[in-house]
Amino acid sequence: MRCKTAERYISLKLDGELCPRRQKALHRHLQTCSFCARIQSFNLAMQTRLQELPQAEFPQWLHHRILSNLPRQKKQSWAGKHALSYATASLAIIFSLLAGTLVGIKGYESSESYTQSETEYSYLSFGEQSLMEVYDD
Ligand SMILES: [Zn+2]
């Protein structure tokens, strides 16, 4: 194993990300190479010292400062936000107008066909009379 590779493996080992097979290879290299062995002991000592350091507490204002310095998302205009719902609403209105027209045409045709028989027509044209007229009969 080259010393360059051993250095990389040492870092990975300290991070706990070195697979057992490579750990064995590193161990073999460290037994023969005093240079890499020193690097490992130095890195180990450094890691231990860093872990002993007290966790730095962040000042209260830091959080607010970071948040206030974040780039703001440009506010979307009211029209832009509702453009899609306007399109949907317009489609719904157009559709209901078309449907209403079609129903009206069909209804008109069927009511015309019933004028031939008076009795049937009187039942169907109930909607044209008020309830009072119906009870007067
Ligand atoms: Zn080495």
PDB file of C-alpha atoms and ligand atoms in Angstrom:
ATOM      1  CA  MET A   1       0.000   0.000   0.000  1.00  0.00           C
ATOM      2  CA  ARG A   2       1.213   3.474  -0.810  1.00  0.00           C
ATOM      3  CA  CYS A   3       1.530   6.029   1.973  1.00  0.00           C
ATOM      4  CA  LYS A   4      -0.947   8.283   0.142  1.00  0.00           C
ATOM      5  CA  THR A   5      -3.561   5.520   0.253  1.00  0.00           C
ATOM      6  CA  ALA A   6      -2.730   4.817   3.884  1.00  0.00           C
ATOM      7  CA  GLU A   7      -3.338   8.485   4.749  1.00  0.00           C
ATOM      8  CA  ARG A   8      -6.762   8.341   3.112  1.00  0.00           C
ATOM      9  CA  TYR A   9      -7.567   5.118   4.974  1.00  0.00           C
ATOM     10  CA  ILE A  10      -6.466   6.675   8.263  1.00  0.00           C
ATOM     11  CA  SER A  11      -8.949   9.509   7.786  1.00  0.00           C
ATOM     12  CA  LEU A  12     -11.696   7.077   6.878  1.00  0.00           C
ATOM     13  CA  LYS A  13     -10.878   4.902   9.886  1.00  0.00           C
ATOM     14  CA  LEU A  14     -11.098   7.873  12.254  1.00  0.00           C
ATOM     15  CA  ASP A  15     -14.511   8.694  10.759  1.00  0.00           C
ATOM     16  CA  GLY A  16     -15.550   5.065  11.208  1.00  0.00           C
ATOM     17  CA  GLU A  17     -16.033   4.602   7.480  1.00  0.00           C
ATOM     18  CA  LEU A  18     -13.295   2.093   6.673  1.00  0.00           C
ATOM     19  CA  CYS A  19     -14.370  -1.451   5.831  1.00  0.00           C
ATOM     20  CA  PRO A  20     -12.696  -4.308   7.805  1.00  0.00           C
ATOM     21  CA  ARG A  21     -10.758  -5.566   4.779  1.00  0.00           C
ATOM     22  CA  ARG A  22      -9.104  -2.174   4.278  1.00  0.00           C
ATOM     23  CA  GLN A  23      -8.569  -1.812   8.026  1.00  0.00           C
ATOM     24  CA  LYS A  24      -6.469  -4.971   7.914  1.00  0.00           C
ATOM     25  CA  ALA A  25      -4.460  -3.648   4.965  1.00  0.00           C
ATOM     26  CA  LEU A  26      -3.915  -0.346   6.767  1.00  0.00           C
ATOM     27  CA  HIS A  27      -2.837  -2.174   9.926  1.00  0.00           C
ATOM     28  CA  ARG A  28      -0.262  -4.138   7.921  1.00  0.00           C
ATOM     29  CA  HIS A  29       1.070  -0.917   6.384  1.00  0.00           C
ATOM     30  CA  LEU A  30       1.273   0.867   9.714  1.00  0.00           C
ATOM     31  CA  GLN A  31       3.374  -1.983  11.160  1.00  0.00           C
ATOM     32  CA  THR A  32       6.000  -1.424   8.476  1.00  0.00           C
ATOM     33  CA  CYS A  33       5.758   2.382   7.940  1.00  0.00           C
ATOM     34  CA  SER A  34       6.624   4.585  10.903  1.00  0.00           C
ATOM     35  CA  PHE A  35       5.729   7.737   8.964  1.00  0.00           C
ATOM     36  CA  CYS A  36       2.078   6.690   8.514  1.00  0.00           C
ATOM     37  CA  ALA A  37       1.957   5.329  12.054  1.00  0.00           C
ATOM     38  CA  ARG A  38       2.938   8.795  13.299  1.00  0.00           C
ATOM     39  CA  ILE A  39       0.260  10.399  11.094  1.00  0.00           C
ATOM     40  CA  GLN A  40      -2.351   8.105  12.590  1.00  0.00           C
ATOM     41  CA  SER A  41      -1.330   8.792  16.176  1.00  0.00           C
ATOM     42  CA  PHE A  42      -1.253  12.534  15.467  1.00  0.00           C
ATOM     43  CA  ASN A  43      -4.733  12.421  13.878  1.00  0.00           C
ATOM     44  CA  LEU A  44      -6.062  10.341  16.758  1.00  0.00           C
ATOM     45  CA  ALA A  45      -4.702  12.822  19.299  1.00  0.00           C
ATOM     46  CA  MET A  46      -6.200  15.707  17.304  1.00  0.00           C
ATOM     47  CA  GLN A  47      -9.596  14.015  17.163  1.00  0.00           C
ATOM     48  CA  THR A  48      -9.544  13.372  20.902  1.00  0.00           C
ATOM     49  CA  ARG A  49      -8.612  16.983  21.658  1.00  0.00           C
ATOM     50  CA  LEU A  50     -11.339  18.297  19.375  1.00  0.00           C
ATOM     51  CA  GLN A  51     -13.925  16.115  21.050  1.00  0.00           C
ATOM     52  CA  GLU A  52     -12.841  17.412  24.451  1.00  0.00           C
ATOM     53  CA  LEU A  53     -13.498  21.011  23.430  1.00  0.00           C
ATOM     54  CA  PRO A  54     -16.644  22.442  24.962  1.00  0.00           C
ATOM     55  CA  GLN A  55     -19.467  22.955  22.512  1.00  0.00           C
ATOM     56  CA  ALA A  56     -19.448  26.606  21.545  1.00  0.00           C
ATOM     57  CA  GLU A  57     -22.711  28.350  22.234  1.00  0.00           C
ATOM     58  CA  PHE A  58     -23.939  30.606  19.516  1.00  0.00           C
ATOM     59  CA  PRO A  59     -25.037  34.104  20.439  1.00  0.00           C
ATOM     60  CA  GLN A  60     -28.767  34.744  20.332  1.00  0.00           C
ATOM     61  CA  TRP A  61     -28.564  37.322  17.581  1.00  0.00           C
ATOM     62  CA  LEU A  62     -26.773  34.974  15.163  1.00  0.00           C
ATOM     63  CA  HIS A  63     -29.905  33.025  14.261  1.00  0.00           C
ATOM     64  CA  HIS A  64     -31.877  36.183  13.486  1.00  0.00           C
ATOM     65  CA  ARG A  65     -28.994  37.675  11.547  1.00  0.00           C
ATOM     66  CA  ILE A  66     -28.647  34.606   9.341  1.00  0.00           C
ATOM     67  CA  LEU A  67     -32.361  34.485   8.708  1.00  0.00           C
ATOM     68  CA  SER A  68     -32.591  38.182   7.891  1.00  0.00           C
ATOM     69  CA  ASN A  69     -29.672  37.915   5.466  1.00  0.00           C
ATOM     70  CA  LEU A  70     -31.185  35.043   3.541  1.00  0.00           C
ATOM     71  CA  PRO A  71     -32.235  36.032   0.044  1.00  0.00           C
ATOM     72  CA  ARG A  72     -35.918  36.770  -0.022  1.00  0.00           C
ATOM     73  CA  GLN A  73     -38.166  35.046  -2.459  1.00  0.00           C
ATOM     74  CA  LYS A  74     -39.862  37.611  -4.627  1.00  0.00           C
ATOM     75  CA  LYS A  75     -43.465  37.872  -3.613  1.00  0.00           C
ATOM     76  CA  GLN A  76     -45.758  36.547  -6.255  1.00  0.00           C
ATOM     77  CA  SER A  77     -48.389  39.034  -7.325  1.00  0.00           C
ATOM     78  CA  TRP A  78     -51.998  38.327  -6.449  1.00  0.00           C
ATOM     79  CA  ALA A  79     -52.909  37.951 -10.120  1.00  0.00           C
ATOM     80  CA  GLY A  80     -50.038  35.551 -10.755  1.00  0.00           C
ATOM     81  CA  LYS A  81     -51.008  33.446  -7.770  1.00  0.00           C
ATOM     82  CA  HIS A  82     -54.632  33.190  -8.904  1.00  0.00           C
ATOM     83  CA  ALA A  83     -54.062  32.954 -12.663  1.00  0.00           C
ATOM     84  CA  LEU A  84     -54.633  29.224 -12.698  1.00  0.00           C
ATOM     85  CA  SER A  85     -57.757  29.383 -10.555  1.00  0.00           C
ATOM     86  CA  TYR A  86     -59.106  32.098 -12.847  1.00  0.00           C
ATOM     87  CA  ALA A  87     -58.574  29.838 -15.833  1.00  0.00           C
ATOM     88  CA  THR A  88     -60.294  26.963 -14.056  1.00  0.00           C
ATOM     89  CA  ALA A  89     -63.193  29.164 -12.961  1.00  0.00           C
ATOM     90  CA  SER A  90     -63.606  30.554 -16.489  1.00  0.00           C
ATOM     91  CA  LEU A  91     -63.683  27.042 -17.912  1.00  0.00           C
ATOM     92  CA  ALA A  92     -66.268  26.005 -15.336  1.00  0.00           C
ATOM     93  CA  ILE A  93     -68.444  29.019 -16.160  1.00  0.00           C
ATOM     94  CA  ILE A  94     -68.192  28.420 -19.902  1.00  0.00           C
ATOM     95  CA  PHE A  95     -68.980  24.744 -19.421  1.00  0.00           C
ATOM     96  CA  SER A  96     -71.995  25.454 -17.234  1.00  0.00           C
ATOM     97  CA  LEU A  97     -73.288  28.015 -19.749  1.00  0.00           C
ATOM     98  CA  LEU A  98     -72.928  25.493 -22.556  1.00  0.00           C
ATOM     99  CA  ALA A  99     -74.550  22.761 -20.497  1.00  0.00           C
ATOM    100  CA  GLY A 100     -77.371  25.091 -19.497  1.00  0.00           C
ATOM    101  CA  THR A 101     -77.959  26.069 -23.122  1.00  0.00           C
ATOM    102  CA  LEU A 102     -77.997  22.431 -24.204  1.00  0.00           C
ATOM    103  CA  VAL A 103     -80.421  21.482 -21.434  1.00  0.00           C
ATOM    104  CA  GLY A 104     -82.586  24.466 -22.365  1.00  0.00           C
ATOM    105  CA  ILE A 105     -82.658  23.479 -26.035  1.00  0.00           C
ATOM    106  CA  LYS A 106     -83.497  19.861 -25.193  1.00  0.00           C
ATOM    107  CA  GLY A 107     -86.166  20.918 -22.703  1.00  0.00           C
ATOM    108  CA  TYR A 108     -87.740  23.304 -25.169  1.00  0.00           C
ATOM    109  CA  GLU A 109     -87.830  20.610 -27.859  1.00  0.00           C
ATOM    110  CA  SER A 110     -89.426  18.032 -25.543  1.00  0.00           C
ATOM    111  CA  SER A 111     -91.992  20.501 -24.181  1.00  0.00           C
ATOM    112  CA  GLU A 112     -92.996  21.418 -27.740  1.00  0.00           C
ATOM    113  CA  SER A 113     -93.572  17.761 -28.597  1.00  0.00           C
ATOM    114  CA  TYR A 114     -95.991  17.414 -25.674  1.00  0.00           C
ATOM    115  CA  THR A 115     -98.289  20.227 -26.814  1.00  0.00           C
ATOM    116  CA  GLN A 116    -100.114  17.691 -28.954  1.00  0.00           C
ATOM    117  CA  SER A 117    -101.574  15.945 -25.930  1.00  0.00           C
ATOM    118  CA  GLU A 118    -103.103  18.401 -23.470  1.00  0.00           C
ATOM    119  CA  THR A 119    -103.102  16.193 -20.372  1.00  0.00           C
ATOM    120  CA  GLU A 120     -99.448  15.338 -20.542  1.00  0.00           C
ATOM    121  CA  TYR A 121     -98.596  18.947 -21.233  1.00  0.00           C
ATOM    122  CA  SER A 122    -100.400  20.167 -18.146  1.00  0.00           C
ATOM    123  CA  TYR A 123     -98.339  17.823 -15.981  1.00  0.00           C
ATOM    124  CA  LEU A 124     -95.114  18.870 -17.574  1.00  0.00           C
ATOM    125  CA  SER A 125     -95.817  22.576 -17.497  1.00  0.00           C
ATOM    126  CA  PHE A 126     -96.273  22.504 -13.736  1.00  0.00           C
ATOM    127  CA  GLY A 127     -93.249  24.716 -13.370  1.00  0.00           C
ATOM    128  CA  GLU A 128     -94.946  27.552 -15.191  1.00  0.00           C
ATOM    129  CA  GLN A 129     -97.757  27.731 -12.656  1.00  0.00           C
ATOM    130  CA  SER A 130     -97.521  28.853  -9.087  1.00  0.00           C
ATOM    131  CA  LEU A 131     -98.473  26.469  -6.300  1.00  0.00           C
ATOM    132  CA  MET A 132    -101.578  28.596  -5.563  1.00  0.00           C
ATOM    133  CA  GLU A 133    -102.846  28.059  -9.067  1.00  0.00           C
ATOM    134  CA  VAL A 134    -102.435  24.308  -8.687  1.00  0.00           C
ATOM    135  CA  TYR A 135    -104.452  24.278  -5.438  1.00  0.00           C
ATOM    136  CA  ASP A 136    -107.167  26.524  -6.917  1.00  0.00           C
ATOM    137  CA  ASP A 137    -108.097  23.819  -9.424  1.00  0.00           C
TER     138      ASP A 137
HETATM  139 ZN    ZN B   1       3.233   4.854   4.866  1.00  0.00          ZN
END
